[in-house]
Short mmCIF file of C-alpha atoms in Angstrom, two decimals:
data_model
loop_
_atom_site.label_atom_id
_atom_site.label_comp_id
_atom_site.label_asym_id
_atom_site.label_seq_id
_atom_site.Cartn_x
_atom_site.Cartn_y
_atom_site.Cartn_z
CA MET A 1 -166.60 76.87 -84.44
CA TRP A 2 -168.86 74.69 -86.39
CA LYS A 3 -168.37 72.95 -89.70
CA LYS A 4 -170.68 71.19 -92.03
CA LYS A 5 -170.79 67.45 -92.14
CA LYS A 6 -172.47 65.77 -95.05
CA GLN A 7 -174.70 62.87 -94.16
CA ALA A 8 -176.00 60.07 -96.28
CA ASP A 9 -179.43 61.57 -96.48
CA GLU A 10 -178.01 64.82 -97.75
CA ASN A 11 -179.01 66.58 -94.55
CA VAL A 12 -176.64 69.17 -93.27
CA VAL A 13 -175.34 68.57 -89.73
CA TYR A 14 -173.07 70.90 -87.82
CA GLU A 15 -170.43 69.60 -85.31
CA GLU A 16 -168.22 71.53 -82.90
CA LYS A 17 -164.52 71.77 -83.79
CA PRO A 18 -161.93 71.47 -80.90
CA LYS A 19 -159.99 74.53 -79.96
CA LYS A 20 -156.39 74.54 -81.18
CA GLY A 21 -154.86 76.62 -78.41
CA LYS A 22 -155.61 74.45 -75.38
CA MET A 23 -154.82 71.04 -76.96
CA GLY A 24 -151.49 72.27 -78.50
CA LYS A 25 -150.12 73.48 -75.21
CA ALA A 26 -150.84 70.17 -73.45
CA ALA A 27 -149.13 68.16 -76.19
CA LYS A 28 -146.11 70.39 -76.17
CA GLY A 29 -145.78 70.12 -72.38
CA GLY A 30 -145.84 66.31 -72.53
CA ILE A 31 -143.24 66.18 -75.22
CA ILE A 32 -140.98 68.56 -73.34
CA ALA A 33 -141.36 66.52 -70.14
CA VAL A 34 -140.48 63.31 -71.98
CA CYS A 35 -137.43 64.98 -73.52
CA ILE A 36 -136.29 66.29 -70.16
CA VAL A 37 -136.60 62.84 -68.60
CA ALA A 38 -134.76 61.26 -71.50
CA VAL A 39 -131.95 63.79 -71.36
CA ALA A 40 -131.69 63.41 -67.60
CA GLY A 41 -131.53 59.64 -67.96
CA VAL A 42 -128.84 59.86 -70.61
CA ALA A 43 -126.91 62.35 -68.51
CA LEU A 44 -127.12 60.22 -65.41
CA THR A 45 -126.19 57.08 -67.33
CA GLY A 46 -123.20 58.71 -68.99
CA SER A 47 -121.97 60.40 -65.81
CA PHE A 48 -120.62 57.25 -64.14
CA TYR A 49 -118.33 54.43 -65.19
CA GLN A 50 -117.05 51.33 -63.42
CA ILE A 51 -113.44 50.07 -63.34
CA GLN A 52 -113.09 46.36 -62.58
CA GLU A 53 -110.17 44.44 -61.17
CA GLN A 54 -107.27 43.92 -63.60
CA GLU A 55 -108.51 46.93 -65.54
CA GLN A 56 -107.52 50.58 -65.98
CA ALA A 57 -109.10 53.52 -67.79
CA VAL A 58 -108.06 56.64 -69.66
CA LEU A 59 -110.23 59.72 -69.07
CA VAL A 60 -110.03 62.30 -71.87
CA THR A 61 -111.08 65.87 -71.12
CA PHE A 62 -110.97 68.27 -74.08
CA GLY A 63 -108.37 66.07 -75.75
CA LYS A 64 -106.15 65.72 -72.68
CA PRO A 65 -105.84 62.07 -71.47
CA LYS A 66 -105.44 61.04 -67.88
CA ALA A 67 -104.98 57.53 -66.46
CA VAL A 68 -107.49 56.25 -63.90
CA THR A 69 -106.09 53.24 -62.03
CA GLU A 70 -108.36 52.96 -58.98
CA THR A 71 -111.07 50.32 -59.19
CA GLY A 72 -114.70 51.11 -58.42
CA LEU A 73 -117.33 53.65 -59.52
CA HIS A 74 -116.12 56.97 -60.98
CA PHE A 75 -117.83 60.17 -62.19
CA LYS A 76 -117.32 61.93 -65.52
CA ILE A 77 -118.87 64.93 -67.19
CA PRO A 78 -121.30 63.78 -69.90
CA LEU A 79 -120.51 64.78 -73.48
CA VAL A 80 -117.31 66.45 -72.27
CA GLN A 81 -115.23 63.59 -70.95
CA GLN A 82 -114.73 60.22 -72.68
CA VAL A 83 -113.50 57.01 -71.04
CA THR A 84 -111.55 54.17 -72.67
CA LYS A 85 -110.82 51.03 -70.66
CA VAL A 86 -107.82 48.74 -71.14
CA ASN A 87 -107.17 45.23 -69.88
CA THR A 88 -104.11 44.97 -67.62
CA THR A 89 -104.08 41.18 -67.25
CA ILE A 90 -101.24 39.12 -68.75
CA GLN A 91 -101.84 38.53 -72.45
CA GLY A 92 -99.79 36.76 -75.09
CA PHE A 93 -99.20 35.80 -78.69
CA ALA A 94 -97.31 33.06 -80.53
CA ILE A 95 -94.29 33.38 -82.79
CA GLY A 96 -93.62 30.57 -85.24
CA TYR A 97 -97.02 28.86 -85.12
CA ASN A 98 -100.74 29.57 -85.24
CA GLU A 99 -102.46 29.42 -81.85
CA THR A 100 -105.81 28.49 -83.38
CA ASN A 101 -104.84 25.36 -85.31
CA ASN A 102 -101.27 24.90 -83.99
CA GLU A 103 -99.86 24.90 -87.52
CA SER A 104 -96.27 25.97 -88.03
CA ASN A 105 -95.47 29.32 -89.63
CA GLU A 106 -92.12 28.76 -91.31
CA ASP A 107 -91.68 32.44 -92.13
CA GLU A 108 -91.34 33.07 -88.41
CA SER A 109 -89.99 29.75 -87.09
CA VAL A 110 -87.14 28.81 -89.48
CA MET A 111 -83.80 30.27 -88.31
CA ILE A 112 -80.06 29.76 -88.81
CA THR A 113 -77.74 28.85 -85.94
CA SER A 114 -74.12 29.86 -85.44
CA ASP A 115 -72.89 26.60 -87.02
CA TYR A 116 -74.99 27.27 -90.16
CA ASN A 117 -77.78 24.78 -89.45
CA PHE A 118 -81.46 25.42 -90.08
CA ILE A 119 -83.84 24.90 -87.19
CA ASN A 120 -87.54 25.44 -86.41
CA VAL A 121 -88.15 27.25 -83.13
CA ASP A 122 -91.54 28.29 -81.73
CA PHE A 123 -91.95 30.94 -79.04
CA TYR A 124 -94.75 32.28 -76.89
CA VAL A 125 -94.60 35.90 -75.72
CA GLU A 126 -96.45 37.12 -72.60
CA TYR A 127 -96.98 40.81 -71.93
CA ARG A 128 -99.21 43.23 -70.04
CA ILE A 129 -100.25 46.87 -70.33
CA THR A 130 -98.48 49.03 -67.73
CA GLU A 131 -99.15 52.57 -69.03
CA PRO A 132 -102.65 52.86 -70.53
CA VAL A 133 -102.14 56.42 -71.84
CA GLN A 134 -98.95 55.44 -73.70
CA TYR A 135 -100.62 52.25 -74.90
CA LEU A 136 -103.53 54.14 -76.47
CA TYR A 137 -101.78 57.23 -77.83
CA ALA A 138 -98.03 56.53 -78.29
CA SER A 139 -98.58 54.01 -81.08
CA SER A 140 -101.44 52.70 -83.15
CA GLU A 141 -100.30 49.04 -82.83
CA PRO A 142 -98.09 48.53 -79.76
CA GLU A 143 -98.51 44.71 -79.88
CA LEU A 144 -97.10 44.67 -83.40
CA ILE A 145 -94.10 46.67 -82.22
CA LEU A 146 -93.50 44.12 -79.45
CA LYS A 147 -93.83 41.24 -81.90
CA ASN A 148 -91.37 42.75 -84.39
CA ILE A 149 -88.83 43.49 -81.66
CA SER A 150 -89.24 39.96 -80.29
CA GLN A 151 -88.63 38.38 -83.69
CA SER A 152 -85.51 40.49 -84.21
CA CYS A 153 -84.09 39.59 -80.79
CA ILE A 154 -84.95 35.91 -81.24
CA ARG A 155 -83.09 35.64 -84.54
CA THR A 156 -80.11 37.55 -83.15
CA VAL A 157 -79.74 35.28 -80.12
CA ILE A 158 -80.47 32.01 -81.96
CA GLY A 159 -77.85 32.95 -84.53
CA SER A 160 -75.19 33.15 -81.81
CA TYR A 161 -75.72 29.56 -80.51
CA PRO A 162 -74.92 26.19 -82.11
CA VAL A 163 -77.80 23.95 -83.04
CA ASP A 164 -77.10 21.48 -80.19
CA ASP A 165 -77.61 24.17 -77.57
CA VAL A 166 -80.86 25.34 -79.16
CA LEU A 167 -82.23 21.81 -79.24
CA THR A 168 -81.02 20.58 -75.85
CA THR A 169 -79.13 22.20 -73.01
CA GLY A 170 -79.08 25.90 -73.94
CA LYS A 171 -82.80 26.72 -73.93
CA SER A 172 -82.90 28.40 -70.53
CA GLU A 173 -79.90 30.59 -71.29
CA ILE A 174 -81.29 31.52 -74.70
CA GLN A 175 -84.66 32.51 -73.22
CA ALA A 176 -82.97 34.68 -70.59
CA LYS A 177 -80.85 36.52 -73.18
CA ILE A 178 -83.81 37.12 -75.50
CA LYS A 179 -85.91 38.48 -72.64
CA GLU A 180 -83.16 40.85 -71.52
CA MET A 181 -82.68 42.17 -75.05
CA ILE A 182 -86.41 42.72 -75.60
CA LEU A 183 -86.78 44.58 -72.30
CA GLU A 184 -83.98 46.97 -73.24
CA LYS A 185 -85.49 47.77 -76.66
CA MET A 186 -89.07 48.10 -75.34
CA GLU A 187 -87.88 50.58 -72.73
CA VAL A 188 -86.63 52.80 -75.55
CA GLN A 189 -89.91 52.50 -77.50
CA ASP A 190 -92.08 53.40 -74.46
CA VAL A 191 -95.42 52.22 -75.90
CA GLY A 192 -97.01 51.34 -72.56
CA ILE A 193 -96.63 47.55 -72.65
CA GLN A 194 -94.08 45.43 -70.83
CA LEU A 195 -92.72 41.97 -71.58
CA VAL A 196 -93.54 39.47 -68.83
CA ASN A 197 -91.92 36.33 -70.21
CA ILE A 198 -90.87 34.60 -73.41
CA THR A 199 -90.54 30.81 -73.63
CA ILE A 200 -89.44 28.30 -76.23
CA GLN A 201 -92.44 26.12 -77.00
CA ASP A 202 -90.66 23.73 -79.35
CA SER A 203 -87.41 23.39 -81.28
CA GLU A 204 -86.66 20.78 -83.94
CA PRO A 205 -84.67 20.30 -87.14
CA PRO A 206 -86.54 21.12 -90.36
CA THR A 207 -86.30 17.60 -91.92
CA ALA A 208 -87.14 14.14 -90.63
CA SER A 209 -83.65 12.66 -91.25
CA VAL A 210 -81.95 15.49 -89.45
CA MET A 211 -84.48 15.17 -86.66
CA GLU A 212 -83.62 11.50 -86.19
CA ALA A 213 -79.92 12.31 -86.08
CA PHE A 214 -80.46 14.95 -83.43
CA LYS A 215 -82.61 12.54 -81.42
CA ALA A 216 -79.73 10.03 -81.50
CA VAL A 217 -77.35 12.73 -80.29
CA GLU A 218 -79.76 13.65 -77.52
CA THR A 219 -80.05 9.99 -76.48
CA ALA A 220 -76.27 9.72 -76.33
CA LYS A 221 -76.05 12.85 -74.21
CA GLN A 222 -78.67 11.50 -71.84
CA GLY A 223 -76.69 8.26 -71.59
CA LYS A 224 -73.60 10.27 -70.77
CA GLU A 225 -75.45 12.17 -68.07
CA THR A 226 -76.77 8.89 -66.64
CA ALA A 227 -73.28 7.40 -66.53
CA LEU A 228 -71.90 10.51 -64.84
CA ASN A 229 -74.71 10.47 -62.29
CA ASN A 230 -74.08 6.79 -61.53
CA ALA A 231 -70.35 7.44 -61.16
CA ASN A 232 -70.99 10.36 -58.83
CA LYS A 233 -73.39 8.21 -56.84
CA TYR A 234 -70.81 5.43 -56.50
CA ARG A 235 -68.18 7.97 -55.47
CA SER A 236 -70.54 9.44 -52.89
CA GLU A 237 -71.13 5.96 -51.47
CA GLN A 238 -67.48 4.87 -51.42
CA LEU A 239 -65.81 8.05 -50.19
CA PRO A 240 -67.43 8.06 -46.73
CA GLU A 241 -66.53 4.40 -46.21
CA ALA A 242 -62.92 4.96 -47.31
CA GLU A 243 -62.66 8.05 -45.10
CA ALA A 244 -64.02 6.08 -42.16
CA GLN A 245 -61.46 3.33 -42.74
CA ALA A 246 -58.67 5.88 -43.02
CA ASP A 247 -59.78 7.49 -39.76
CA GLN A 248 -59.85 4.11 -38.07
CA ILE A 249 -56.34 3.27 -39.30
CA ILE A 250 -55.04 6.64 -38.14
CA LYS A 251 -56.63 6.22 -34.72
CA GLU A 252 -55.22 2.71 -34.33
CA ALA A 253 -51.78 3.99 -35.34
CA GLU A 254 -52.03 6.83 -32.84
CA ALA A 255 -53.06 4.38 -30.14
CA GLU A 256 -50.15 2.04 -30.99
CA LYS A 257 -47.79 5.01 -31.00
CA GLN A 258 -48.95 6.11 -27.58
CA THR A 259 -48.70 2.57 -26.23
CA ARG A 260 -45.10 2.24 -27.39
CA ILE A 261 -44.24 5.64 -26.03
CA ASN A 262 -45.70 4.69 -22.67
CA GLU A 263 -43.80 1.37 -22.65
CA ALA A 264 -40.55 3.11 -23.57
CA GLU A 265 -41.05 5.73 -20.88
CA ALA A 266 -41.79 2.97 -18.37
CA GLN A 267 -38.62 1.11 -19.34
CA VAL A 268 -36.61 4.29 -19.10
CA ALA A 269 -38.05 4.99 -15.67
CA ARG A 270 -37.30 1.42 -14.59
CA PHE A 271 -33.75 1.64 -15.93
CA ASN A 272 -33.18 4.96 -14.18
CA ALA A 273 -34.48 3.51 -10.93
CA MET A 274 -32.21 0.47 -11.28
CA TYR A 275 -29.28 2.69 -12.15
CA GLU A 276 -29.84 4.75 -9.02
CA GLU A 277 -29.84 1.56 -6.93
CA TYR A 278 -26.75 0.34 -8.78
CA GLN A 279 -24.88 3.52 -7.95
CA LYS A 280 -25.71 3.05 -4.28
CA ASN A 281 -24.43 -0.59 -4.12
CA PRO A 282 -23.05 -1.93 -7.41
CA ILE A 283 -22.11 -5.44 -6.18
CA VAL A 284 -25.47 -6.27 -4.65
CA THR A 285 -27.29 -4.89 -7.66
CA LYS A 286 -25.20 -6.99 -10.05
CA GLN A 287 -25.84 -10.13 -8.07
CA ARG A 288 -29.57 -9.49 -7.88
CA MET A 289 -29.78 -8.83 -11.61
CA PHE A 290 -27.73 -11.95 -12.27
CA TYR A 291 -29.98 -14.07 -10.10
CA GLU A 292 -33.10 -12.74 -11.71
CA THR A 293 -31.71 -13.41 -15.17
CA MET A 294 -30.63 -16.96 -14.25
CA GLU A 295 -34.08 -17.67 -12.82
CA ASP A 296 -35.57 -16.79 -16.17
CA VAL A 297 -32.97 -18.58 -18.30
CA LEU A 298 -31.80 -21.78 -16.48
CA PRO A 299 -35.14 -23.62 -15.97
CA GLY A 300 -35.53 -24.09 -19.71
CA MET A 301 -31.84 -24.60 -20.60
CA LYS A 302 -29.78 -27.82 -20.87
CA VAL A 303 -25.99 -27.69 -20.35
CA ILE A 304 -23.96 -30.25 -22.31
CA ILE A 305 -20.37 -30.87 -21.15
CA ASP A 306 -17.95 -32.77 -23.37
CA SER A 307 -14.64 -33.80 -21.77
CA GLY A 308 -13.06 -34.74 -25.08
CA ASP A 309 -13.06 -38.52 -24.56
CA GLY A 310 -16.51 -39.02 -26.09
CA ILE A 311 -18.36 -38.91 -22.81
CA GLN A 312 -21.01 -36.23 -22.60
CA LYS A 313 -22.82 -35.05 -19.52
CA VAL A 314 -26.09 -33.13 -19.47
CA LEU A 315 -26.68 -30.65 -16.68
CA PRO A 316 -29.14 -30.52 -15.06
CA LEU A 317 -29.81 -34.29 -15.30
CA ASP A 318 -33.48 -34.91 -15.92
CA SER A 319 -35.04 -37.40 -13.57
CA PHE A 320 -36.39 -40.56 -15.08
CA THR A 321 -39.12 -40.69 -12.50
CA GLY A 322 -39.87 -36.95 -12.53
CA THR A 323 -39.49 -36.66 -8.69
CA ASP A 324 -36.19 -34.86 -8.43
CA GLY A 325 -36.74 -32.27 -11.17
CA GLY A 326 -37.12 -29.51 -8.61
CA GLU A 327 -33.99 -30.60 -6.71
CA THR A 328 -31.99 -30.73 -9.94
CA GLU A 329 -33.21 -27.23 -10.89
CA THR A 330 -32.28 -25.88 -7.45
CA ALA A 331 -28.84 -27.44 -7.67
CA ALA A 332 -28.24 -25.91 -11.06
CA THR A 333 -29.26 -22.53 -9.76
CA ASN A 334 -26.91 -22.81 -6.78
CA ALA A 335 -24.07 -23.87 -9.03
CA ALA A 336 -24.63 -20.90 -11.23
CA ALA A 337 -24.68 -18.65 -8.19
CA ASN A 338 -21.42 -20.04 -6.89
CA THR A 339 -19.86 -19.55 -10.30
CA ALA A 340 -21.00 -15.92 -10.31
CA GLU A 341 -19.60 -15.30 -6.84
CA GLY A 342 -16.30 -16.87 -7.80
CA GLY A 343 -16.12 -14.63 -10.85
CA ASN A 344 -16.74 -11.53 -8.77
#
């Protein structure tokens, strides 16, 4: 077809008009091809999802959720299935203070102990997601449920302990009881999260004067513990030494006992042997025993004889020169022997 085109010189010029049929089909084909490629790209992109370590997913098909726990690349039907990922690493929140600026939150931290004292206690709660389906669909705010249960258990347990235990020696026991109570209540709630640990970050009296008094009490308790440790150390050092001395005394006594027993048995054996010989020949045995006794007694003995007229004689007479001492001793022995024979 041709149409008029007005020129500047008012001359009429005819130009050819493009055909609508051929150009429209080409444009439509290009648009369709682009759409197909785009849809294919979107479909391919939305057909796969990746699960990382410390991560789980929930795959929803027509409103029915299913947990996917295996890591790696997974396939899903585009526009039909939806995937929601959850973090399964250990997470946490504070009770009694603000984690950002570390400022105290007295609405959460101030509590009353069993002896009716006020105290500020800060806690940190650690948890992790164990059931992603329950976590996403059982409750809209499962962390808030855990926090409310934790605060209730904390106040219940703190209220059953005196202030000294909360500040000093009872922290470990308190933490264990609170954790046990929270686990029991969270098991009933079944919201897909599990308590990992709860710890006391800080505990102190609410006023400065009370704080100083408690510090003094704590110092005294530490001094007591130090004294007890020193006493136990001294006892540990002295007991082994005393036991060793006691063992030594006992062993020496046993040895002395055995020695005396052996000596007594030897004397008994000697006496029995002598008695046997005496029974065989009493006279000879008496003489021999007498001689042996005199040999032991006479050499060191002086005999003084007084006749009644003031004259004293000493037997045996000691020699002034020291040459006849042996003869005098022999004579004394013979005299004693003769006396013994005369008596028999």
